[in-house]
Coordinates of C-alpha atoms in Angstrom, one line a residue:
Chain Z
X1 CA 0.0 0.0 0.0
X2 CA 2.6 2.4 1.0
X3 CA 4.5 1.7 -2.1
X4 CA 1.5 2.3 -4.2
X5 CA 0.8 5.6 -2.4
X6 CA 4.4 6.7 -2.9
X7 CA 4.2 5.8 -6.6
X8 CA 1.0 7.9 -7.0
X9 CA 2.6 10.7 -5.1
X10 CA 5.6 10.6 -7.4
X11 CA 3.4 10.6 -10.4
X12 CA 1.3 13.5 -9.1
X13 CA 4.4 15.4 -8.3
X14 CA 5.7 14.8 -11.8
X15 CA 2.4 15.9 -13.3
X16 CA 2.3 19.1 -11.2
X17 CA 5.9 19.8 -12.3
X18 CA 4.9 19.3 -15.9
X19 CA 1.9 21.5 -15.3
X20 CA 4.1 24.2 -13.7
X21 CA 6.6 24.3 -16.6
X22 CA 3.9 24.3 -19.3
X23 CA 2.2 27.2 -17.6
X24 CA 5.6 28.9 -17.2
X25 CA 6.2 28.5 -20.9
X26 CA 2.8 29.8 -21.9
X27 CA 3.0 33.0 -19.8
X28 CA 6.7 33.4 -20.8
X29 CA 5.9 33.3 -24.5
X30 CA 2.9 35.6 -24.0
X31 CA 5.1 38.1 -22.1
X32 CA 7.8 38.1 -24.8
X33 CA 5.2 38.8 -27.5
X34 CA 3.5 41.4 -25.4
X35 CA 6.8 43.2 -25.1
X36 CA 7.4 43.1 -28.8
X37 CA 3.9 44.6 -29.4
X38 CA 4.1 47.2 -26.7
X39 CA 7.7 48.5 -27.0
X40 CA 7.2 50.5 -30.2
X41 CA 4.2 52.2 -28.6
X42 CA 6.1 52.9 -25.4
X43 CA 9.0 54.3 -27.3
X44 CA 6.9 57.0 -28.9
X45 CA 5.0 57.7 -25.8
X46 CA 8.2 58.2 -23.8
X47 CA 9.9 60.2 -26.5
X48 CA 7.0 62.6 -26.7
X49 CA 7.6 63.5 -23.1
X50 CA 11.5 63.6 -23.2
X51 CA 13.7 66.5 -24.1
X52 CA 15.3 66.3 -27.6
X53 CA 18.7 66.8 -26.0
X54 CA 18.1 63.7 -23.8
X55 CA 16.9 61.7 -26.8
X56 CA 20.1 62.7 -28.7
X57 CA 22.3 61.7 -25.7
X58 CA 20.6 58.5 -24.5
X59 CA 19.2 57.2 -27.8
X60 CA 15.7 56.7 -29.0
X61 CA 15.0 53.6 -27.0
X62 CA 15.5 54.5 -23.3
X63 CA 13.4 55.2 -20.2
X64 CA 12.5 58.9 -19.8
X65 CA 14.4 61.0 -17.2
X66 CA 12.5 64.2 -17.9
X67 CA 8.9 64.9 -18.4
X68 CA 7.5 67.8 -20.3
X69 CA 4.5 68.6 -22.6
X70 CA 6.2 71.1 -24.9
X71 CA 6.6 68.6 -27.7
X72 CA 2.9 68.0 -27.7
X73 CA 2.2 71.7 -27.8
X74 CA 4.6 72.2 -30.6
X75 CA 3.3 69.3 -32.6
X76 CA -0.2 70.6 -32.2
X77 CA 0.2 74.2 -33.0
X78 CA 3.6 75.5 -34.0
X79 CA 5.7 72.9 -35.7
X80 CA 6.6 73.6 -39.4
X81 CA 5.5 71.3 -42.1
X82 CA 6.5 72.2 -45.6
X83 CA 6.9 75.9 -44.9
X84 CA 3.7 76.4 -42.8
X85 CA 4.2 76.6 -39.1
X86 CA 0.8 75.7 -37.6
X87 CA 1.5 72.2 -36.4
X88 CA -0.9 69.4 -37.0
X89 CA -4.0 71.0 -35.6
X90 CA -5.5 71.9 -39.0
X91 CA -4.8 68.4 -40.4
X92 CA -6.2 66.8 -37.2
X93 CA -9.5 68.7 -37.6
X94 CA -9.6 67.9 -41.3
X95 CA -9.4 64.2 -40.5
X96 CA -12.1 64.6 -37.8
X97 CA -14.5 66.5 -40.1
X98 CA -13.8 64.0 -42.8
X99 CA -14.1 60.9 -40.7
X100 CA -17.2 61.6 -38.6
X101 CA -19.6 62.5 -41.4
X102 CA -18.2 59.8 -43.8
X103 CA -18.6 57.2 -41.0
X104 CA -22.2 58.2 -40.2
X105 CA -23.4 58.5 -43.8
X106 CA -21.8 55.2 -44.9
X107 CA -23.1 53.3 -41.9
X108 CA -26.7 54.6 -42.3
X109 CA -26.6 53.7 -46.0
X110 CA -25.2 50.3 -45.1
X111 CA -28.0 49.7 -42.6
X112 CA -30.9 50.5 -45.0
X113 CA -29.2 48.6 -47.8
X114 CA -28.6 45.6 -45.6
X115 CA -32.2 45.8 -44.5
X116 CA -33.5 45.9 -48.1
X117 CA -31.2 43.1 -49.2
X118 CA -32.1 40.8 -46.4
X119 CA -35.8 41.5 -45.6
X120 CA -37.2 43.1 -48.8
X121 CA -35.6 41.0 -51.4
X122 CA -36.9 41.3 -55.0
X123 CA -36.1 39.7 -58.3
X124 CA -32.4 40.2 -58.9
X125 CA -31.5 41.6 -55.5
X126 CA -29.0 38.8 -54.9
X127 CA -27.2 39.7 -58.1
X128 CA -27.2 43.3 -57.2
X129 CA -25.8 42.5 -53.7
X130 CA -23.0 40.5 -55.4
X131 CA -22.2 43.4 -57.6
X132 CA -22.0 45.8 -54.7
X133 CA -19.7 43.4 -52.9
X134 CA -17.1 43.8 -55.7
X135 CA -16.4 47.2 -54.3
X136 CA -14.8 45.6 -51.2
X137 CA -12.1 44.1 -53.3
X138 CA -11.3 47.1 -55.6
X139 CA -7.8 48.4 -55.1
X140 CA -7.9 52.2 -54.6
X141 CA -5.3 52.6 -57.4
X142 CA -7.7 51.6 -60.1
X143 CA -10.1 54.4 -59.2
X144 CA -7.5 57.2 -58.8
X145 CA -7.7 58.8 -62.2
X146 CA -11.5 58.6 -62.4
X147 CA -11.9 60.1 -58.9
X148 CA -9.5 62.9 -59.8
X149 CA -11.6 63.7 -62.8
X150 CA -15.0 63.5 -60.9
X151 CA -13.7 65.6 -58.0
X152 CA -12.4 68.1 -60.4
X153 CA -15.7 68.4 -62.2
X154 CA -17.6 68.8 -58.9
X155 CA -15.1 71.4 -57.7
X156 CA -14.1 69.2 -54.8
X157 CA -10.4 68.9 -55.4
X158 CA -8.3 69.7 -52.3
X159 CA -11.3 69.7 -50.0
X160 CA -12.6 67.6 -47.1
X161 CA -16.0 67.2 -48.8
X162 CA -14.3 65.5 -51.8
X163 CA -12.7 63.0 -49.4
X164 CA -16.0 62.4 -47.6
X165 CA -17.6 61.6 -51.0
X166 CA -14.8 59.2 -51.9
X167 CA -14.9 57.4 -48.5
X168 CA -18.7 57.1 -48.5
X169 CA -18.8 55.6 -52.0
X170 CA -15.9 53.3 -51.1
X171 CA -17.4 52.3 -47.8
X172 CA -20.9 51.4 -49.0
X173 CA -19.9 47.9 -50.0
X174 CA -18.3 47.2 -46.6
X175 CA -21.2 48.6 -44.6
X176 CA -23.8 46.9 -46.7
X177 CA -22.0 43.6 -46.5
X178 CA -21.7 43.8 -42.7
X179 CA -25.3 44.8 -42.1
X180 CA -26.8 42.5 -44.6
X181 CA -25.1 39.4 -43.1
X182 CA -26.2 40.4 -39.7
X183 CA -29.8 41.1 -40.6
X184 CA -30.2 37.8 -42.4
X185 CA -30.0 36.3 -38.8
X186 CA -33.1 38.3 -37.7
X187 CA -36.1 36.0 -38.1
X188 CA -38.4 36.8 -41.0
X189 CA -41.4 36.0 -38.9
X190 CA -40.8 39.1 -36.9
X191 CA -41.1 41.2 -40.0
X192 CA -44.1 39.2 -41.2
X193 CA -45.9 39.8 -37.9
X194 CA -45.2 43.5 -38.1
X195 CA -46.5 43.7 -41.6
X196 CA -49.7 42.0 -40.6
X197 CA -50.1 44.6 -38.0
X198 CA -49.8 47.2 -40.7
X199 CA -46.3 48.4 -40.3
X200 CA -44.6 49.7 -43.4
X201 CA -41.1 49.7 -44.7
X202 CA -39.7 52.6 -42.5
X203 CA -41.7 51.7 -39.4
X204 CA -40.3 48.2 -39.4
X205 CA -36.8 49.6 -40.0
X206 CA -37.0 52.1 -37.0
X207 CA -39.0 50.0 -34.6
X208 CA -37.6 46.5 -35.2
X209 CA -34.4 46.5 -37.2
X210 CA -32.6 49.5 -35.6
X211 CA -33.3 48.4 -32.0
X212 CA -31.7 45.0 -32.8
X213 CA -28.8 46.6 -34.6
X214 CA -26.3 47.9 -32.0
X215 CA -23.9 45.0 -32.2
X216 CA -23.4 45.3 -35.9
X217 CA -23.6 49.1 -36.0
X218 CA -20.7 49.2 -33.4
X219 CA -18.6 47.0 -35.7
X220 CA -19.4 49.0 -38.7
X221 CA -18.7 52.4 -37.1
X222 CA -15.4 51.2 -35.7
X223 CA -14.4 49.6 -39.0
X224 CA -15.3 52.7 -41.0
X225 CA -13.9 55.2 -38.5
X226 CA -10.5 53.5 -38.2
X227 CA -10.4 52.8 -41.9
X228 CA -11.2 56.4 -43.0
X229 CA -9.0 58.0 -40.3
X230 CA -6.1 55.9 -41.2
X231 CA -6.4 56.2 -45.0
X232 CA -3.5 57.7 -46.8
X233 CA -3.6 57.2 -50.6
X234 CA -6.7 59.3 -51.3
X235 CA -5.6 61.9 -48.8
X236 CA -2.2 62.4 -50.4
X237 CA -3.4 62.3 -54.0
X238 CA -6.5 64.6 -53.7
X239 CA -5.4 67.2 -51.2
X240 CA -2.3 69.2 -50.4
X241 CA -0.8 71.3 -47.6
X242 CA -3.3 72.6 -45.1
X243 CA -6.2 70.6 -46.6
X244 CA -4.5 67.3 -46.1
X245 CA -5.8 64.7 -43.6
X246 CA -3.4 63.9 -40.7
X247 CA -1.9 60.7 -42.2
X248 CA -0.6 62.7 -45.2
X249 CA 0.6 65.5 -42.9
X250 CA 2.5 63.0 -40.8
X251 CA 4.4 61.7 -43.7
X252 CA 5.2 65.2 -44.8
X253 CA 6.4 66.1 -41.3
X254 CA 8.6 63.1 -40.8
X255 CA 10.1 63.4 -44.3
X256 CA 10.9 67.1 -43.8
X257 CA 12.8 66.7 -40.6
X258 CA 15.8 65.0 -42.2
X259 CA 18.5 67.5 -41.1
X260 CA 17.8 67.8 -37.4
X261 CA 15.4 65.1 -36.4
X262 CA 13.3 66.3 -33.5
X263 CA 12.0 63.0 -32.3
X264 CA 10.2 64.5 -29.4
X265 CA 7.9 66.6 -31.6
X266 CA 7.6 63.9 -34.2
X267 CA 6.6 61.4 -31.5
X268 CA 3.9 63.7 -30.2
X269 CA 2.7 64.2 -33.8
X270 CA 2.6 60.4 -34.4
X271 CA 0.5 60.0 -31.2
X272 CA -1.8 62.8 -32.2
X273 CA -2.4 60.9 -35.4
X274 CA -2.9 57.6 -33.7
X275 CA -5.0 58.6 -30.7
X276 CA -8.6 58.8 -32.1
X277 CA -8.7 55.3 -33.6
X278 CA -6.8 53.9 -30.6
X279 CA -9.4 55.4 -28.2
X280 CA -12.2 54.0 -30.3
X281 CA -10.5 50.6 -30.3
X282 CA -9.9 50.6 -26.6
X283 CA -13.4 51.5 -25.7
X284 CA -15.2 49.5 -28.4
X285 CA -12.6 46.8 -29.2
X286 CA -14.4 44.2 -27.2
X287 CA -17.6 44.5 -29.3
X288 CA -15.5 44.9 -32.4
X289 CA -13.7 41.6 -32.0
X290 CA -16.9 39.9 -31.0
X291 CA -18.8 41.2 -34.0
X292 CA -15.9 40.7 -36.4
X293 CA -15.6 37.1 -35.5
X294 CA -19.3 36.4 -35.3
X295 CA -20.3 37.4 -38.7
X296 CA -18.9 40.6 -40.1
X297 CA -16.2 38.7 -41.9
X298 CA -17.6 35.6 -43.4
Chain E
X1 CA -37.7 34.5 -48.8
X2 CA -38.8 37.3 -51.0
X3 CA -41.3 40.1 -50.4
X4 CA -43.7 38.2 -52.5
X5 CA -43.9 35.5 -49.8
X6 CA -45.0 38.1 -47.2
X7 CA -48.6 37.9 -48.3
X8 CA -51.0 39.8 -46.0
X9 CA -53.9 37.5 -45.0
X10 CA -56.3 40.4 -44.4
X11 CA -58.5 40.8 -47.4
X12 CA -57.3 43.8 -49.5
X13 CA -59.8 44.9 -52.1
X14 CA -57.4 46.2 -54.7
X15 CA -53.8 47.2 -54.6
X16 CA -54.1 50.7 -53.2
X17 CA -51.8 53.6 -53.9
X18 CA -50.0 53.0 -50.6
X19 CA -49.3 49.4 -51.4
X20 CA -47.9 50.2 -54.7
X21 CA -45.7 52.9 -53.3
X22 CA -44.7 50.6 -50.5
X23 CA -43.5 48.0 -52.9
X24 CA -41.1 50.3 -54.7
X25 CA -39.7 52.0 -51.6
X26 CA -37.1 49.3 -51.0
X27 CA -35.8 49.7 -54.6
X28 CA -35.9 53.5 -54.3
X29 CA -33.9 53.3 -51.1
X30 CA -31.3 51.0 -52.6
X31 CA -31.0 52.9 -55.9
X32 CA -28.5 55.6 -54.9
X33 CA -26.1 53.2 -53.3
X34 CA -26.5 50.8 -56.3
X35 CA -25.8 53.6 -58.7
X36 CA -22.7 54.8 -56.8
X37 CA -21.4 51.2 -56.5
X38 CA -22.0 50.6 -60.1
X39 CA -20.1 53.7 -61.2
X40 CA -17.3 53.0 -58.7
X41 CA -16.9 49.3 -59.6
X42 CA -17.6 49.2 -63.3
X43 CA -17.4 52.7 -64.8
X44 CA -14.2 53.5 -62.9
X45 CA -12.5 50.2 -63.7
X46 CA -13.6 50.4 -67.3
X47 CA -12.2 54.0 -67.4
X48 CA -8.8 53.0 -66.0
X49 CA -8.8 50.0 -68.3
X50 CA -9.4 52.4 -71.2
X51 CA -6.7 54.8 -70.0
X52 CA -4.3 51.8 -69.8
X53 CA -4.8 51.3 -73.6
X54 CA -4.5 55.0 -74.4
X55 CA -1.7 57.3 -75.2
X56 CA -2.3 59.4 -72.0
X57 CA 0.8 61.0 -70.6
X58 CA 0.6 64.1 -68.4
X59 CA -3.1 64.4 -69.0
X60 CA -5.7 61.8 -69.8
X61 CA -6.0 61.4 -73.6
X62 CA -8.2 59.0 -75.5
X63 CA -6.3 57.9 -78.5
X64 CA -5.9 54.2 -78.4
X65 CA -2.4 52.7 -78.6
X66 CA -3.2 49.1 -77.8
X67 CA -0.9 47.3 -75.5
X68 CA 2.0 49.7 -75.7
X69 CA 1.7 50.8 -72.1
X70 CA 1.8 47.1 -70.9
X71 CA 4.8 46.4 -73.1
X72 CA 6.6 49.4 -71.7
X73 CA 5.6 48.5 -68.1
X74 CA 6.9 44.9 -68.3
X75 CA 10.1 46.0 -70.0
X76 CA 10.8 48.3 -67.1
X77 CA 13.3 47.0 -64.5
X78 CA 11.7 48.9 -61.7
X79 CA 8.3 47.3 -62.4
X80 CA 9.9 43.9 -62.3
X81 CA 11.4 44.7 -59.0
X82 CA 8.0 45.9 -57.8
X83 CA 6.4 42.7 -58.9
X84 CA 9.1 40.5 -57.4
X85 CA 8.8 42.4 -54.1
X86 CA 5.1 41.8 -54.1
X87 CA 5.5 38.0 -54.4
X88 CA 8.3 38.0 -51.8
X89 CA 6.4 40.2 -49.4
X90 CA 3.1 38.4 -49.9
X91 CA 4.6 35.0 -49.2
X92 CA 6.5 35.9 -46.1
X93 CA 3.9 38.3 -44.8
X94 CA 1.0 35.8 -45.0
X95 CA 3.0 32.9 -43.6
X96 CA 4.5 35.1 -40.9
X97 CA 1.3 36.7 -39.7
X98 CA -0.6 33.4 -39.8
X99 CA 2.1 31.6 -37.9
X100 CA 2.4 34.2 -35.2
X101 CA -1.4 34.7 -35.1
X102 CA -2.0 31.0 -34.7
X103 CA 0.7 30.6 -32.0
X104 CA -0.8 33.6 -30.0
X105 CA -4.3 32.2 -30.5
X106 CA -3.3 28.7 -29.2
X107 CA -1.5 30.3 -26.2
X108 CA -4.5 32.4 -25.3
X109 CA -6.7 29.3 -25.8
X110 CA -5.0 27.6 -22.8
X111 CA -7.3 29.2 -20.3
X112 CA -4.8 31.9 -19.4
X113 CA -5.6 34.6 -16.9
X114 CA -6.4 38.1 -18.1
X115 CA -7.3 36.9 -21.6
X116 CA -8.8 40.3 -22.5
X117 CA -5.6 42.1 -21.6
X118 CA -3.4 39.9 -23.8
X119 CA -5.9 40.1 -26.6
X120 CA -6.0 43.9 -26.4
X121 CA -2.2 44.1 -26.5
X122 CA -1.9 41.9 -29.6
X123 CA -4.7 43.6 -31.4
X124 CA -4.0 47.3 -30.9
X125 CA -1.7 47.7 -33.9
X126 CA -4.7 46.9 -36.0
X127 CA -6.3 50.2 -34.9
X128 CA -3.2 52.2 -35.8
X129 CA -2.5 53.3 -39.4
X130 CA 0.2 51.9 -41.5
X131 CA 1.5 55.4 -41.6
X132 CA 2.0 55.5 -37.8
X133 CA 3.4 52.0 -37.7
X134 CA 5.7 52.6 -40.7
X135 CA 7.0 55.9 -39.2
X136 CA 7.8 54.5 -35.8
X137 CA 9.4 51.4 -37.2
X138 CA 11.5 53.4 -39.5
X139 CA 13.0 55.0 -36.4
X140 CA 13.6 51.6 -34.8
X141 CA 15.4 50.4 -37.9
X142 CA 17.5 53.6 -38.1
X143 CA 21.0 52.4 -37.4
X144 CA 22.1 55.6 -35.7
X145 CA 19.1 55.9 -33.3
X146 CA 17.2 52.6 -33.2
X147 CA 17.5 49.0 -32.2
X148 CA 21.0 48.6 -33.6
X149 CA 22.3 51.5 -31.6
X150 CA 20.6 50.2 -28.4
X151 CA 22.0 46.7 -28.7
X152 CA 25.5 48.0 -29.5
X153 CA 25.3 50.3 -26.6
X154 CA 24.6 47.3 -24.4
X155 CA 28.0 45.9 -25.4
X156 CA 27.3 43.7 -28.5
X157 CA 29.4 46.0 -30.7
X158 CA 29.1 44.3 -34.0
X159 CA 25.3 43.7 -33.8
X160 CA 23.7 44.6 -37.1
X161 CA 20.0 45.5 -37.6
X162 CA 20.2 48.2 -40.3
X163 CA 17.6 46.6 -42.6
X164 CA 16.2 49.7 -44.1
X165 CA 19.5 51.1 -45.2
X166 CA 20.6 48.0 -47.0
X167 CA 19.0 47.5 -50.4
X168 CA 19.2 43.7 -50.3
X169 CA 17.4 43.4 -47.0
X170 CA 15.1 46.4 -46.8
X171 CA 12.2 44.3 -48.0
X172 CA 12.5 42.2 -44.9
X173 CA 12.0 45.3 -42.8
X174 CA 8.7 45.8 -44.6
X175 CA 7.8 42.1 -44.0
X176 CA 8.6 42.3 -40.3
X177 CA 6.7 45.5 -39.8
X178 CA 3.7 44.1 -41.7
X179 CA 3.7 40.9 -39.7
X180 CA 3.9 43.0 -36.5
X181 CA 0.9 45.0 -37.6
X182 CA -1.4 42.2 -38.8
X183 CA -0.7 39.1 -36.7
X184 CA -3.1 40.3 -34.1
X185 CA -5.9 40.3 -36.6
X186 CA -5.0 36.7 -37.6
X187 CA -5.0 35.8 -33.9
X188 CA -8.5 37.2 -33.4
X189 CA -9.9 35.1 -36.3
X190 CA -8.0 32.0 -35.3
X191 CA -9.1 32.3 -31.7
X192 CA -12.7 32.6 -32.7
X193 CA -12.2 29.5 -34.8
X194 CA -10.6 27.6 -31.9
X195 CA -13.6 28.5 -29.7
X196 CA -16.1 27.2 -32.2
X197 CA -14.6 23.7 -32.2
X198 CA -17.0 21.2 -30.7
X199 CA -15.8 20.7 -27.1
X200 CA -17.0 17.0 -27.1
X201 CA -14.6 16.3 -29.9
X202 CA -11.7 17.7 -27.9
X203 CA -12.9 15.8 -24.8
X204 CA -13.1 12.5 -26.8
X205 CA -9.5 13.0 -28.0
X206 CA -8.3 13.6 -24.5
X207 CA -10.1 10.5 -23.1
X208 CA -8.3 8.5 -25.8
X209 CA -5.1 9.8 -24.2
X210 CA -4.0 12.2 -27.0
X211 CA -1.5 14.9 -25.9
X212 CA -2.3 18.6 -26.2
X213 CA -0.1 18.9 -29.3
X214 CA -1.6 15.8 -30.9
X215 CA -5.1 17.0 -30.1
X216 CA -4.4 20.4 -31.9
X217 CA -2.7 18.7 -34.8
X218 CA -5.1 16.0 -35.4
X219 CA -8.5 17.3 -34.2
X220 CA -8.7 21.0 -33.6
X221 CA -6.7 22.5 -36.5
X222 CA -8.2 20.3 -39.3
X223 CA -11.7 21.4 -38.2
X224 CA -10.8 25.1 -38.6
X225 CA -9.1 24.6 -42.0
X226 CA -11.5 27.0 -43.8
X227 CA -10.4 29.8 -41.4
X228 CA -6.8 29.4 -42.6
X229 CA -7.9 30.0 -46.2
X230 CA -10.1 33.0 -45.2
X231 CA -7.2 34.6 -43.2
X232 CA -4.8 34.0 -46.1
X233 CA -7.2 35.6 -48.7
X234 CA -7.7 38.6 -46.5
X235 CA -4.0 39.0 -46.0
X236 CA -3.2 38.6 -49.7
X237 CA -5.6 41.5 -50.4
X238 CA -3.7 43.7 -47.9
X239 CA -0.4 42.6 -49.4
X240 CA -1.4 43.5 -53.0
X241 CA -2.8 46.9 -51.9
X242 CA 0.3 47.7 -49.7
X243 CA 1.1 51.4 -50.2
X244 CA 1.0 53.3 -46.9
X245 CA 3.3 51.0 -45.0
X246 CA 6.1 51.3 -47.6
X247 CA 5.4 55.1 -48.1
X248 CA 6.0 55.7 -44.4
X249 CA 8.7 53.1 -43.7
X250 CA 11.1 53.1 -46.6
X251 CA 9.5 55.4 -49.3
X252 CA 10.4 52.6 -51.8
X253 CA 14.1 52.8 -51.0
X254 CA 17.0 52.5 -50.6
X255 CA 17.2 53.2 -54.3
X256 CA 14.2 51.3 -55.8
X257 CA 14.7 48.2 -53.6
X258 CA 11.3 48.3 -51.9
X259 CA 9.2 49.5 -54.7
X260 CA 5.7 47.9 -54.8
X261 CA 3.1 47.9 -57.6
X262 CA 0.9 50.3 -55.5
X263 CA 3.9 52.7 -55.1
X264 CA 4.6 52.4 -58.8
X265 CA 1.1 53.4 -59.8
X266 CA 1.2 56.5 -57.7
X267 CA 4.6 57.4 -58.9
X268 CA 3.8 57.1 -62.6
X269 CA 0.4 58.8 -62.4
X270 CA 1.2 61.7 -60.1
X271 CA 5.0 62.2 -60.1
X272 CA 6.1 61.4 -63.6
X273 CA 3.0 62.2 -65.7
X274 CA 2.7 58.7 -67.3
X275 CA -1.0 58.2 -66.7
X276 CA -1.4 55.5 -69.4
X277 CA 1.4 53.4 -68.0
X278 CA 0.3 54.0 -64.5
X279 CA -3.2 52.8 -65.4
X280 CA -1.7 49.7 -66.9
X281 CA 0.1 49.0 -63.6
X282 CA -3.2 49.5 -61.7
X283 CA -4.9 47.0 -64.0
X284 CA -2.1 44.5 -63.3
X285 CA -2.8 45.0 -59.5
X286 CA -6.5 44.3 -60.2
X287 CA -5.5 41.2 -62.2
X288 CA -3.3 39.9 -59.3
X289 CA -6.3 40.3 -56.9
X290 CA -8.6 38.6 -59.3
X291 CA -6.2 35.6 -59.6
X292 CA -6.6 35.1 -55.9
X293 CA -10.2 36.1 -55.3
X294 CA -12.1 34.6 -58.2
X295 CA -11.1 31.0 -57.4
X296 CA -11.7 31.6 -53.7
X297 CA -15.2 33.0 -54.3
X298 CA -16.1 30.1 -56.5
X299 CA -14.8 27.7 -53.9
X300 CA -16.9 29.5 -51.2
X301 CA -20.0 29.3 -53.3
X302 CA -19.4 25.6 -54.2
X303 CA -18.9 24.8 -50.5
X304 CA -22.1 26.6 -49.4
X305 CA -24.1 24.7 -52.1
X306 CA -22.5 21.4 -51.0
X307 CA -23.4 22.1 -47.4
X308 CA -26.9 23.1 -48.3
X309 CA -27.2 19.9 -50.3
X310 CA -26.1 17.7 -47.4
X311 CA -28.1 19.5 -44.8

């Protein structure tokens, strides 16, 4: 008996040792990867608070010894980009005034389109849906010259309105796809019952569909907001100087500082450009991942 | 289910005005989006296709020159570098981000504490633009200020990590940065897949005495095979459209070593005034996408039909 008990003990001890080491390996690997993912972010955050002299002395990757907000103030309002010394604030606001309306309009259009394509199908609607989907795959490069021409004709070259138009048209396929796939899951009986009660197209939309929509609308808004805010190609092609969105301004700023690189100001500028989508992601990321994996991408 | 099935059982004498209006409302609502999408997808593509066959240079021009632009494109050394880079980048980028993403997903799947925190850390680069990522990493690769300087400062004096200033290796800087940015996205999709595997299946394998590694290899991963394909297709799309990352990280350099088709299109159209040839390059990008997406879409449709047939 004692022998048996000892053998079991030994086995249990071995098992718990194995368990310990496998746990150790799991958390060890996760920590290494977390460091790789976080260090670039920490480097910019630290550098935006350090003095340029300190960065020059201690190198770019180092813990901060000083703390100051001047770099942020400079990046926001006084730093010179391509001859104009007003910092990033204009470009930041351009991006905001471009992203908010474009996100709202494209999401609303996606919601009604998805509603029609899932609950009010008509002959040929599946074919039309497939055609709209093609927009998801279009590379922006193929539309550059036509857009340049259309924006020119409409008098929207070098303007935020022009970019809003481009992003809304480009976004329709995504938002329609997301909403349509989600609404397909809403039971048709619900709609049928409402129709029997005399509810029409819009009533059903506002009273039944929209109240059931928050999960997919959150996904769509996050997707559109981050996508439009982070977009660069259209911004750099269709606008210049003070009319550019922040991504284009950031490239102009970091390219111009080749002689004396002021990493402090550039770091602050990078963070100003990254903050809005990061905030949206931090507050809505949970819903985003859930929605994305549940059906937005199928 | 179509609107014709939604017959209203209450006796309606004749189709009233309201009914008739009601039945065209859905089409009216859809019409503007349809028109915009149609113009965007077909008119714009057709337009660029036409430009690619035209004698456009500094301004669009509509005299046809046949395939001259394509011939001049393919005889250009820079375009060939761009196309080679695209293959090299796509291959390493897809394999890299899927491998890292899968590893992270499996690690998180081991019932770790603070799962949400790990996930947030690995996913946040997805929210940041390629411009931001490219800018920050270009500093990290900078031999004077970045990682190389740090490691040398720690005493390893011949450590070398100056990828972006070396024309033979700069493309790997783009690959590493791309994988860093996108592996979290692959992780999220893989994790969702792992969570959707039937727990009974896993339990059965464990009762049969299969180790964790064997269970993943033989049971779990085969059941999520379609996710691998979906992740690969999404990543290929990103790879073909890659513009921002290179624009911020290497600007196509050193020299022309990290030129990509997307960069090339922009350059020809807006820097060199070669609109016709730029359009030809854009059409080649679309062709590359179609080579990947058309078979994949057909496969997806076929699989859905097969499933519907079995069910």
